[in-house]
Short mmCIF file of C-alpha atoms and ligand atoms in Angstrom, two decimals:
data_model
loop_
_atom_site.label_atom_id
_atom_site.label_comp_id
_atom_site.label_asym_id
_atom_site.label_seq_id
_atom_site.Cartn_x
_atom_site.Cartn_y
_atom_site.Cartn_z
CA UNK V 480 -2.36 -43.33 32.56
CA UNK V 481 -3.20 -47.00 31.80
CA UNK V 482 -4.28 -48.85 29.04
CA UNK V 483 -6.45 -51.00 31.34
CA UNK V 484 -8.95 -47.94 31.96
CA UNK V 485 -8.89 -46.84 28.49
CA UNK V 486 -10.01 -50.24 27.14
CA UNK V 487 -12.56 -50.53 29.93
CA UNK V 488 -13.70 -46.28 28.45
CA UNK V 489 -14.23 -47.49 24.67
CA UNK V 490 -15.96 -50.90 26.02
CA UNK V 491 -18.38 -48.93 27.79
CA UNK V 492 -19.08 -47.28 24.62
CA UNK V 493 -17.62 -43.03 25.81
CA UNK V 494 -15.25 -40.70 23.99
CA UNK V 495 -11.50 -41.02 24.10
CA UNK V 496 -9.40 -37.88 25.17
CA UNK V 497 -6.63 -36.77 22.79
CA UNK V 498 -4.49 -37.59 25.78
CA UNK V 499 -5.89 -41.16 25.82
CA UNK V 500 -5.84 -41.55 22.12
CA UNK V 501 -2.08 -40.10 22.19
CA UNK V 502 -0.78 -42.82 24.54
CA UNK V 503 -1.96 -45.62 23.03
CA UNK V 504 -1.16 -44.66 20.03
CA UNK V 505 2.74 -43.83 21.04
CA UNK V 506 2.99 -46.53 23.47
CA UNK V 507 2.21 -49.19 21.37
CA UNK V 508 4.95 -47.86 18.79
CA UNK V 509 7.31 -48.36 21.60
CA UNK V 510 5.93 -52.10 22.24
CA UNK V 511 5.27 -50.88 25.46
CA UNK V 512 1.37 -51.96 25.43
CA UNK V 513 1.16 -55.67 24.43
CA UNK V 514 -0.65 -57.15 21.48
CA UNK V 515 -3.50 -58.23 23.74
CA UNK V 516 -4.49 -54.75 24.73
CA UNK V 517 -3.74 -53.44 21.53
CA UNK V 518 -6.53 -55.56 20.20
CA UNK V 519 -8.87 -55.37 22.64
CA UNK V 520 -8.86 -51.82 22.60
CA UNK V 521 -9.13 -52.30 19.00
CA UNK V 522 -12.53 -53.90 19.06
CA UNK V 523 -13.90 -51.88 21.27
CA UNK V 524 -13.27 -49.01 19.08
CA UNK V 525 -14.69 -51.10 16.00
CA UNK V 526 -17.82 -52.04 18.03
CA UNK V 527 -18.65 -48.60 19.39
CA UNK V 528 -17.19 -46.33 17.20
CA UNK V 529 -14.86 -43.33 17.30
CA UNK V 530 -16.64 -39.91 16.60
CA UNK V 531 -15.06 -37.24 14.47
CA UNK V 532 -12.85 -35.80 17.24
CA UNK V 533 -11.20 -38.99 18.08
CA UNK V 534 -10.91 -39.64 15.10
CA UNK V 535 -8.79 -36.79 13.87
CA UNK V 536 -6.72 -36.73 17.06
CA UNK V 537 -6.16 -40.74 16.24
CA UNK V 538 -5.20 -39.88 12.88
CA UNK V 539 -2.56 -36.94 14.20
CA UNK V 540 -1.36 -39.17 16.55
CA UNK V 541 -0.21 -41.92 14.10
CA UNK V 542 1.05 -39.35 11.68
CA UNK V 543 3.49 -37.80 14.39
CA UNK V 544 4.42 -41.46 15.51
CA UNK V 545 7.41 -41.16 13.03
CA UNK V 546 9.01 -38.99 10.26
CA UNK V 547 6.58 -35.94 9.25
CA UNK V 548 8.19 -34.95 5.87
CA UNK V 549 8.96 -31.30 5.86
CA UNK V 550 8.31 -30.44 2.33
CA UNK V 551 8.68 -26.71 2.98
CA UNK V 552 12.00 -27.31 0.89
CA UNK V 553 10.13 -27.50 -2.44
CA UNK V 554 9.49 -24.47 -3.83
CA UNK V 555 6.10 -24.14 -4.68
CA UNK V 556 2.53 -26.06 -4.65
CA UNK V 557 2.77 -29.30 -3.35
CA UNK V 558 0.33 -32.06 -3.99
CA UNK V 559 -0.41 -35.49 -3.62
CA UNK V 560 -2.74 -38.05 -5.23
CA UNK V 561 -4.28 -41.35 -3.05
CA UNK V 562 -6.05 -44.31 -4.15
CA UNK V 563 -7.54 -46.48 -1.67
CA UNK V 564 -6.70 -49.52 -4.03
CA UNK V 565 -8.06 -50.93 -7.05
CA UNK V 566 -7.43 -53.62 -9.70
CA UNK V 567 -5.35 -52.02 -12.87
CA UNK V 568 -5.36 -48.37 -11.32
CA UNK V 569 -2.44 -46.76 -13.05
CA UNK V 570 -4.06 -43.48 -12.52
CA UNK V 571 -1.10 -41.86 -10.63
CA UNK V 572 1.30 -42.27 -13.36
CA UNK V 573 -0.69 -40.00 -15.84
CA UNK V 574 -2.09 -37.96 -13.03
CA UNK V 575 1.20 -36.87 -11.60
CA UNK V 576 3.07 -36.23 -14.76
CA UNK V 577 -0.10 -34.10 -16.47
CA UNK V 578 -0.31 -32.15 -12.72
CA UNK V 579 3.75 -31.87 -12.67
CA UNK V 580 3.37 -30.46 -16.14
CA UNK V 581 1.05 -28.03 -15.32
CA UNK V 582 3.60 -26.15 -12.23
CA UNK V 583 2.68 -28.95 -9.40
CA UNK V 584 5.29 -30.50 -7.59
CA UNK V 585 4.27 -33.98 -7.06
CA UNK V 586 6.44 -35.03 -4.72
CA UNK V 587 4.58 -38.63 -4.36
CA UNK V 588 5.67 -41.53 -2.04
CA UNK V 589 4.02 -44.68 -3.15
CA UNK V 590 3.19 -48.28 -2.11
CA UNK V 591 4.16 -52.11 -3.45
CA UNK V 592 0.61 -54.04 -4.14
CA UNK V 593 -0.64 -56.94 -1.83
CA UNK V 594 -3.45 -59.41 -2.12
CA UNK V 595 -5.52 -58.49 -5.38
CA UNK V 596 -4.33 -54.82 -5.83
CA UNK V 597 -0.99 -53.58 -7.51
CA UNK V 598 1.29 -50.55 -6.24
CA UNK V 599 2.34 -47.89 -8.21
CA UNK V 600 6.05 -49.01 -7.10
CA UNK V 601 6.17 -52.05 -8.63
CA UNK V 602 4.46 -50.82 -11.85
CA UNK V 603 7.49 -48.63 -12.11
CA UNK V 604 10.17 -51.11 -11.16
CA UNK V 605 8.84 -52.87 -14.33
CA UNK V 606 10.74 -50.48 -16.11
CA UNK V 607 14.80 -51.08 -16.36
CA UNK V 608 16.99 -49.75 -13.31
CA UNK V 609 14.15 -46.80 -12.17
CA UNK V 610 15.00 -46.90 -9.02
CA UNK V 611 12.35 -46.20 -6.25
CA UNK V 612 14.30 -45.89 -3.69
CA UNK V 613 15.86 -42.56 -3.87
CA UNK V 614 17.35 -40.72 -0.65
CA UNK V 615 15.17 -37.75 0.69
CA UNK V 616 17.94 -34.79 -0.32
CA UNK V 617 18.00 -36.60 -3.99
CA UNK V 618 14.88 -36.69 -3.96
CA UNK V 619 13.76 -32.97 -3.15
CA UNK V 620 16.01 -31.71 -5.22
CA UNK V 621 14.59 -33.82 -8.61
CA UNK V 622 10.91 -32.55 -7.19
CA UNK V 623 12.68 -28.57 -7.49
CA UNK V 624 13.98 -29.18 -10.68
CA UNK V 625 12.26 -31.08 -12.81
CA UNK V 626 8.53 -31.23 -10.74
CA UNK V 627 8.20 -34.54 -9.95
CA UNK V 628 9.35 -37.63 -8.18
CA UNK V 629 8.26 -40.95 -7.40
CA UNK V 630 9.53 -43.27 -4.80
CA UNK V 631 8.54 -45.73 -1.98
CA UNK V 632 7.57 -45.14 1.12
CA UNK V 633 10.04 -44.73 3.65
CA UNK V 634 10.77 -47.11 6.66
CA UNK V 635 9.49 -45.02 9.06
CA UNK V 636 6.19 -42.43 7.58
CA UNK V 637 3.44 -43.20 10.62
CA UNK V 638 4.58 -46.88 12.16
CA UNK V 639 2.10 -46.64 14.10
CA UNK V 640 0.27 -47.27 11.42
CA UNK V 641 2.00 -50.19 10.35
CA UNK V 642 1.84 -51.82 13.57
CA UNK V 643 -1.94 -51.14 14.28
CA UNK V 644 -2.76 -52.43 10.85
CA UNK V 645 -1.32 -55.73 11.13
CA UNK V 646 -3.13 -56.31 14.66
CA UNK V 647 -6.18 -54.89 12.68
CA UNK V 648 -5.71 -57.46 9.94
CA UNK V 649 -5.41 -60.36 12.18
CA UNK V 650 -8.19 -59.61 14.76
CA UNK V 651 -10.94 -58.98 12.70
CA UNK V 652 -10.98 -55.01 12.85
CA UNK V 653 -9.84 -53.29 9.51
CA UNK V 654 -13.79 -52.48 8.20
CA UNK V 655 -14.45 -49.84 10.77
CA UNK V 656 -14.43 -46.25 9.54
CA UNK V 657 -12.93 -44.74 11.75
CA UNK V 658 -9.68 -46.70 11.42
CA UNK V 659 -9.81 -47.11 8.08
CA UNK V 660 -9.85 -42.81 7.37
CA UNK V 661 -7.13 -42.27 10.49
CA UNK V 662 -5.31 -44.98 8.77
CA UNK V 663 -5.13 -43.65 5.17
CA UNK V 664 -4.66 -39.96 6.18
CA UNK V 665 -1.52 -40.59 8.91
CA UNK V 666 0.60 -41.91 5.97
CA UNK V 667 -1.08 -38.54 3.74
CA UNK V 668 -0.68 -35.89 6.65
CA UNK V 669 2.96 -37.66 7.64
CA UNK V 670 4.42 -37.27 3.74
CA UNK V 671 3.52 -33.61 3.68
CA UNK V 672 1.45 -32.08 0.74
CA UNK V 673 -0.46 -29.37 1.24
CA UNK V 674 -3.28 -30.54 -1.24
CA UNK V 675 -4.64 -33.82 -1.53
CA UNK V 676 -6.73 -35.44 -3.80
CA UNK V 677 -8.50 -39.31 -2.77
CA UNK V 678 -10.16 -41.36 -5.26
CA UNK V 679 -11.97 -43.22 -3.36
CA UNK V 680 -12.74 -46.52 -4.49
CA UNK V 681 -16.32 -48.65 -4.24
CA UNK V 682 -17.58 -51.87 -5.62
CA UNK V 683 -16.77 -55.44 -5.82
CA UNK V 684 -12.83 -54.88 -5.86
CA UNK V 685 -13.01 -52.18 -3.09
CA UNK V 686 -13.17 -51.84 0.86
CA UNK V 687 -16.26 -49.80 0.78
CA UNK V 688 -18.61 -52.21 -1.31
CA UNK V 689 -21.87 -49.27 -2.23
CA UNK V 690 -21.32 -45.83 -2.73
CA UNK V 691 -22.99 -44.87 0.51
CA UNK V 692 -20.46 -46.11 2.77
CA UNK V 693 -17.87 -45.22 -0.09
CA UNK V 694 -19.18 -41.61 0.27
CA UNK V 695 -19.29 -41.76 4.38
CA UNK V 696 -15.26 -43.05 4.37
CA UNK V 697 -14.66 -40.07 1.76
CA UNK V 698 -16.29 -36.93 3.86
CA UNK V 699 -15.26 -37.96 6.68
CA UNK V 700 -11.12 -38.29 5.15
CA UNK V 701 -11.94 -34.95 3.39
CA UNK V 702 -12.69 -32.85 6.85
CA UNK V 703 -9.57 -35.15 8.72
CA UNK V 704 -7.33 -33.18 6.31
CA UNK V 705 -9.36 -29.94 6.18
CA UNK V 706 -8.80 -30.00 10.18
CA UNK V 707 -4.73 -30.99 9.75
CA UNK V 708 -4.69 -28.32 7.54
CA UNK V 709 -4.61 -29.58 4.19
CA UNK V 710 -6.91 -28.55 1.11
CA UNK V 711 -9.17 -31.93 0.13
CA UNK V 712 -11.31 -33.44 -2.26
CA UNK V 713 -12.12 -36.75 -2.98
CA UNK V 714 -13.43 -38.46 -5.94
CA UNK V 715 -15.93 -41.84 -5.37
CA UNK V 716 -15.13 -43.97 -8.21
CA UNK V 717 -16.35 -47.39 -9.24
CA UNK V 718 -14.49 -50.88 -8.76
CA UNK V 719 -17.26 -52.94 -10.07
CA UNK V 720 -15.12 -53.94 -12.90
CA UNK V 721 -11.28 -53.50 -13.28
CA UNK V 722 -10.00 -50.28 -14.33
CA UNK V 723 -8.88 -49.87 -18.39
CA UNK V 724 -7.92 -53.12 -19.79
CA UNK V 725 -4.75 -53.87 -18.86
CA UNK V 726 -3.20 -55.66 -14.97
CA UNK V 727 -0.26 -56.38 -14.41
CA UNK V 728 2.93 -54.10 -14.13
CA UNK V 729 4.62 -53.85 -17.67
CA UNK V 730 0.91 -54.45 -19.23
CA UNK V 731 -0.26 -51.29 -17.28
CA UNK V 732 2.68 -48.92 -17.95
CA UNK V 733 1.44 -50.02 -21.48
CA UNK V 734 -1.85 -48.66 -21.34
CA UNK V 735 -0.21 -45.95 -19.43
CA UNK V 736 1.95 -44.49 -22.17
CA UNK V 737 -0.92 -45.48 -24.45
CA UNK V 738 -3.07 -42.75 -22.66
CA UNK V 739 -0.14 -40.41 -22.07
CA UNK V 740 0.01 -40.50 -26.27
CA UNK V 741 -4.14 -39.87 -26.39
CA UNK V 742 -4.99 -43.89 -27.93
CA UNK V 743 -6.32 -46.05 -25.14
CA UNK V 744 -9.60 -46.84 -22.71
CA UNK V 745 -12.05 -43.43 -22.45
CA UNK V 746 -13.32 -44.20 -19.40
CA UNK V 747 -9.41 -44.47 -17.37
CA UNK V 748 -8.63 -41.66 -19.67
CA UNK V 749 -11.41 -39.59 -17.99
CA UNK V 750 -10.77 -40.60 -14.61
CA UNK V 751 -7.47 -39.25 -15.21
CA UNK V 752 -8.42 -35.99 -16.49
CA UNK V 753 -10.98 -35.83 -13.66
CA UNK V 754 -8.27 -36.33 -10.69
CA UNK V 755 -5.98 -33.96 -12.64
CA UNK V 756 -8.86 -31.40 -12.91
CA UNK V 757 -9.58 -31.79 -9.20
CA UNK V 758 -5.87 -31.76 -7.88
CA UNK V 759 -5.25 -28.66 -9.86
CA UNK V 760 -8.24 -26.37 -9.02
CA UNK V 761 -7.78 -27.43 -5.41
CA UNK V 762 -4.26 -26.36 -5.56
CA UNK V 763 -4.14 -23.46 -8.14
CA UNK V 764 -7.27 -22.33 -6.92
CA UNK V 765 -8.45 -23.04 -10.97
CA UNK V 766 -11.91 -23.05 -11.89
CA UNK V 767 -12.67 -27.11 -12.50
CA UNK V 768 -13.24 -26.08 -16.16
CA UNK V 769 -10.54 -24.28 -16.96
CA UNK V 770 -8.33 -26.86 -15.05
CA UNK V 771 -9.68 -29.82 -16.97
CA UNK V 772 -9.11 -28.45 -20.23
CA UNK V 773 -5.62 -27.41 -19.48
CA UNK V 774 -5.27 -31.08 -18.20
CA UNK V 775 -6.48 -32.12 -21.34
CA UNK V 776 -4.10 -30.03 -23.64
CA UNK V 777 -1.10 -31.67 -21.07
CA UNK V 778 -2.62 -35.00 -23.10
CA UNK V 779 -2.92 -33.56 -26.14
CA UNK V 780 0.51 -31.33 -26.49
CA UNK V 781 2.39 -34.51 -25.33
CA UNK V 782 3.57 -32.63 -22.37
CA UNK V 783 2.41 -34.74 -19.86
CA UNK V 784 4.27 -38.16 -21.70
CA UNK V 785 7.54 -36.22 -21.62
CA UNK V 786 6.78 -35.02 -17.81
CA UNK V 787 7.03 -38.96 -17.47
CA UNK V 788 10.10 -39.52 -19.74
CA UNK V 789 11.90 -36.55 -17.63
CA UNK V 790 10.76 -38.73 -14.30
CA UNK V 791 11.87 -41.91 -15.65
CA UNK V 792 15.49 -40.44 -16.41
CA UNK V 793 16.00 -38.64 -13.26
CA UNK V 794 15.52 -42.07 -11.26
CA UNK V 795 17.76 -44.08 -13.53
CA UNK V 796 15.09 -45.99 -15.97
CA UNK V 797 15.58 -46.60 -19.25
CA UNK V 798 13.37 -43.82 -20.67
CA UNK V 799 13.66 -45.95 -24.12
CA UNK V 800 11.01 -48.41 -22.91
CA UNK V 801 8.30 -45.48 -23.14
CA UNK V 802 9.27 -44.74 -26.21
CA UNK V 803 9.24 -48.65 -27.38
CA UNK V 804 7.10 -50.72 -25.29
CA UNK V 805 7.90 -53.64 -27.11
CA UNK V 806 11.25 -53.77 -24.77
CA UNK V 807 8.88 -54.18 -22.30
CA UNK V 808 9.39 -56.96 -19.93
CA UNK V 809 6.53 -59.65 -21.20
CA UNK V 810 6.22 -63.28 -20.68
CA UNK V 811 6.50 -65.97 -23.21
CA UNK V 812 3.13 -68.23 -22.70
CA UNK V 813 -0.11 -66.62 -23.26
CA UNK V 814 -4.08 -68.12 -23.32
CA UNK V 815 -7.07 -66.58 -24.75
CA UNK V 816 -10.10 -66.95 -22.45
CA UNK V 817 -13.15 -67.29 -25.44
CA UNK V 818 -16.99 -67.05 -24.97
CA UNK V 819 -18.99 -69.94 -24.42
CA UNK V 820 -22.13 -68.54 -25.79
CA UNK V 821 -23.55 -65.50 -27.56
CA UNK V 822 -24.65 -62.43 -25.18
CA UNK V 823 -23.35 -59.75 -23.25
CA UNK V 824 -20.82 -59.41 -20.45
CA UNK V 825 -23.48 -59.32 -17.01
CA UNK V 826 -20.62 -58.14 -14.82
CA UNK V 827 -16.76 -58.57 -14.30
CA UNK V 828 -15.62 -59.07 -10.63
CA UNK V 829 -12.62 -57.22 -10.07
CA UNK V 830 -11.29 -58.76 -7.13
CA UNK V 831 -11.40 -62.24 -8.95
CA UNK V 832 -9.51 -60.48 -11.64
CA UNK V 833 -7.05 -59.18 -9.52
CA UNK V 834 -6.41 -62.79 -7.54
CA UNK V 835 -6.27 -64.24 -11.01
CA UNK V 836 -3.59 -61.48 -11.64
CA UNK V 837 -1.77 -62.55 -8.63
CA UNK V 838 -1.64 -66.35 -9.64
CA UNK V 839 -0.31 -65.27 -12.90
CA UNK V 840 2.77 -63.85 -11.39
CA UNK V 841 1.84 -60.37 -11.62
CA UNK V 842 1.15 -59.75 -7.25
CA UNK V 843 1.85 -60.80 -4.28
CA UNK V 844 0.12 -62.72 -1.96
CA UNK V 845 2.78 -62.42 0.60
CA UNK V 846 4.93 -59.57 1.27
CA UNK V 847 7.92 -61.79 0.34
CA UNK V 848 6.49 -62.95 -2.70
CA UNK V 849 8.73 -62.03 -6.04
CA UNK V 850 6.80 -60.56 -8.85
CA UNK V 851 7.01 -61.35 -12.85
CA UNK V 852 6.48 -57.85 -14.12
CA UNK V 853 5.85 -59.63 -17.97
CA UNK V 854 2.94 -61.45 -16.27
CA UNK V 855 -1.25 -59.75 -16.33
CA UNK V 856 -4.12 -59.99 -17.93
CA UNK V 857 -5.56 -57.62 -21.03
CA UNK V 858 -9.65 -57.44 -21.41
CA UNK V 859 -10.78 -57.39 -24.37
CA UNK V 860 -14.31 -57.18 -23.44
CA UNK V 861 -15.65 -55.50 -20.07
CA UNK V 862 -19.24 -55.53 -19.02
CA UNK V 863 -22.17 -54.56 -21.05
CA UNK V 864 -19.86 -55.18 -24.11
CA UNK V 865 -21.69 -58.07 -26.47
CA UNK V 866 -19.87 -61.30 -27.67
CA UNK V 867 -20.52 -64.07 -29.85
CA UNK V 868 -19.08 -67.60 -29.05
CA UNK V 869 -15.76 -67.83 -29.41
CA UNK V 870 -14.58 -63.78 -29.33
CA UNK V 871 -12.07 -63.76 -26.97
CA UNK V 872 -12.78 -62.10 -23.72
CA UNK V 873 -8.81 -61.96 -22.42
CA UNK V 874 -5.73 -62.70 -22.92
CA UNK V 875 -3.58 -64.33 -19.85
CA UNK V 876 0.33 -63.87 -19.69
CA UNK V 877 2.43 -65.84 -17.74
CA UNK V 878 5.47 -67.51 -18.05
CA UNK V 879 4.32 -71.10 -17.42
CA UNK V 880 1.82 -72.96 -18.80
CA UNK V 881 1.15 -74.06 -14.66
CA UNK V 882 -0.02 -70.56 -13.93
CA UNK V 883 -1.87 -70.14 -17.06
CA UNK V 884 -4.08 -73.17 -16.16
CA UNK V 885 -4.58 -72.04 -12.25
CA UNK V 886 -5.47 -68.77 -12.93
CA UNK V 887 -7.83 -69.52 -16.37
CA UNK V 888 -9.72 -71.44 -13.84
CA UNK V 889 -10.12 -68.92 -11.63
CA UNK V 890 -10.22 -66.06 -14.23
CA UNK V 891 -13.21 -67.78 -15.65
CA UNK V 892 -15.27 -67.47 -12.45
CA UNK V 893 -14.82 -63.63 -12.36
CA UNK V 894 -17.58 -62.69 -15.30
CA UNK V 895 -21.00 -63.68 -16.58
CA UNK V 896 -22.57 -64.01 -19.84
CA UNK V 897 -26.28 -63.84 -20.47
CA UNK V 898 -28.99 -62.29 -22.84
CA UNK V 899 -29.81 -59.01 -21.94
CA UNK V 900 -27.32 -55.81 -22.08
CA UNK V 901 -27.07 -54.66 -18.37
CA UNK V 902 -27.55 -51.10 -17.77
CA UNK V 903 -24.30 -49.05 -17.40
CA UNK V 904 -22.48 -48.31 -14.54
CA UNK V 905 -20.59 -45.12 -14.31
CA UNK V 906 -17.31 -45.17 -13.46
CA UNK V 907 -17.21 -41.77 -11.59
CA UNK V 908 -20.20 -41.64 -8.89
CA UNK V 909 -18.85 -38.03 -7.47
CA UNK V 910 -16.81 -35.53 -6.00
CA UNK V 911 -16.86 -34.15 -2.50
CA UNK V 912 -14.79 -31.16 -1.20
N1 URA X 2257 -5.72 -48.72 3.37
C1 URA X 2257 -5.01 -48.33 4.45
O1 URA X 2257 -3.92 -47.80 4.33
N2 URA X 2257 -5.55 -48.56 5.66
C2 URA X 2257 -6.75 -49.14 5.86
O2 URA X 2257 -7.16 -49.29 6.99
C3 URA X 2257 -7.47 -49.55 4.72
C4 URA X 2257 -6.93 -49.31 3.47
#
């Protein structure tokens, strides 16, 4: 086989075999096929498409391009829980505790945030000595006992992946579909669970910009995993407008434990509740009812906030910060960003909230980059809510007056005032299964 006549296939616009997909996909891994073909091949396939078929076998192919986690020894239901990124989406750390509360074993592998969205990881590393990087016997055996663990991905879960997504990022191919879903479920199908929940993620801080395409990127994920043998369901949700009130690491395990302890936003208290609902009816086999209300008493019995103390002290962390957030790490300098007229809040761009996040100290904008967990921003106002001159709108943490400045300039871009309330937006567009 060559890669030659497989470029020329996909330029001419047929259908890949598995056998074609297969040794691009391994080849490359083993830097046998050079950059150049890589990437042509790669635009071909973003100009004319992959159907369904290819697009599974793609997705298989990646996933088996390194270490398939063999989570047959957990005893029980496994699940997993995937966001395709947002700005201040701490879902995961109520989701998994309320889910590991409830008889899941959330055996969850997470990632580090880049560019305008945070990762789960470094939310947690914000927390003193929790160590994320557990080994994999350590870390099936906390998943037996205690239902839960959370740690970062490891080296080598679908490098194919890896690889292909750099090219992608460099050559102008990451928005195609079909590499987007293969992309997202190789790293799912490689770490394992049998049931998988996506909350899929549309709107100004998102991929997928309107829920249409949102919606096409979730079905076709969903019946990827249905065909690797996995039970699905995603969840489109909105990214219009930052999620709950708090970005930044140490700001969002904040509003984390706030929610885990029933204070805190209603909307990111209802996603949660909604991905918990979904993950456990999938996996249970629950009616969604009966599984959101038990997700709810997990809130309400304080269950699910000692599921997360229990996690927090098997990987090292000083559980004591949960309980005290106020030994927190948090930064010394602060700004309040005020109205400059009466009205209501037209719209709040998330992505400019998350690059303002990033300037702060709270992200990366290179993989090297260090991060000041302290550092974030807190809303005080979101869109449709009405202000009066002078109410402040957010409150900036840093720990120089330097970053304050850069990123109030750029913060103050990311939302409009004016006269009229806008209409709503819901936060939660719909599930598919
Ligand atoms: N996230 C991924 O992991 N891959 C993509 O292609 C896009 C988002």
């Amino acid at each position: 086989m060559r890669i030659y006549d497989i470029i020329e296939k996909k330029r001419d616009g047929l259908k890949l075999t598995k056998e074609e997909i297969d040794f691009f996909v391994q080849e490359y891994t083993k830097e046998n096929i050079e950059d150049y073909q890589a990437s042509a091949l790669l635009m071909a396939i973003f100009i004319n498409g992959m159907d369904e078929e290819e697009t599974v076998n793609l997705t298989e192919s990646m996933a088996k391009s390194g270490d398939m986690l063999d989570l047959s020894a957990i005893d029980g239901i496994t699940a997993d829980k995937h966001s395709t990124g947002g700005v201040g989406d701490k879902t995961s750390l109520v989701v998994a505790p309320i889910c590991a509360s409830l008889g899941i074993k959330m055996a969850k592998m997470s990632g580090r945030g880049l560019g305008h969205t945070g990762g789960t990881i470094d939310k947690l590393e914000s927390i003193e000595r929790y160590n994320t990087s557990i080994d994999t016997d350590a870390f099936f055996k906390q998943v037996n006992e205690i239902g839960i663990a959370l740690i970062g991905q490891t080296g080598n879960l679908a490098p194919a992946d890896k690889k292909i997504y750099a090219l992608r990022d460099v050559t102008a191919t990451v928005g195609n579909i079909s590499l987007i879903a293969s992309s997202i479920m190789s790293k799912k199908i490689a770490a394992g669970a049998k049931n998988i929940v996506l909350d899929v993620k549309c709107g100004s801080g998102a991929f997928m910009k309107d829920e249409e395409s949102a919606t096409e990127l979730a079905e076709l994920m969903v019946k990827i995993g249905k065909k690797c043998g996995r039970n699905m369901a995603a969840v489109i949700t909105n990214m219009d407008i930052p999620l709950g009130s708090n970005i930044g690491n140490a700001l969002e395990i904040k509003e984390v434990i706030d929610i885990l302890n029933n204070k805190g936003d209603k909307q990111l208290r209802g996603l949660c509740l909604v991905l918990s609902a979904t993950i456990l009816s999938i996996s249970h086999g629950w009616n969604y009812e009966v599984a959101y209300n038990k997700a709810e008493n997990a809130l309400l019995d304080g269950s699910a906030f000692n599921k997360l103390k229990e996690l927090v002290t098997a990987q090292g962390g000083n559980a004591k910060m949960l309980d005290n957030t106020e030994l927190l790490p948090c930064c010394r300098q602060s700004l309040e960003i005020k109205a400059n007229q009466d009205g209501y809040i037209q719209s709040i761009d998330s992505r400019i909230v998350g690059e303002s996040a990033v300037l702060l100290g709270a992200g990366r904008e290179k993989k090297t980059d260090t991060i000041d967990y302290g550092a974030g921003i807190v809303l005080l106002k979101k869109t449709c809510d009405k202000v009066s001159i002078g109410d402040t709108i957010a409150v900036l943490y840093a720990e120089t007056e330097e970053r304050l400045k850069n990123a109030e300039k750029l913060f103050n871009t990311s939302f409009t005032i004016g006269a009229e309330k806008p209409d709503t937006m819901p936060l939660i567009y719909k599930t598919i299964r």
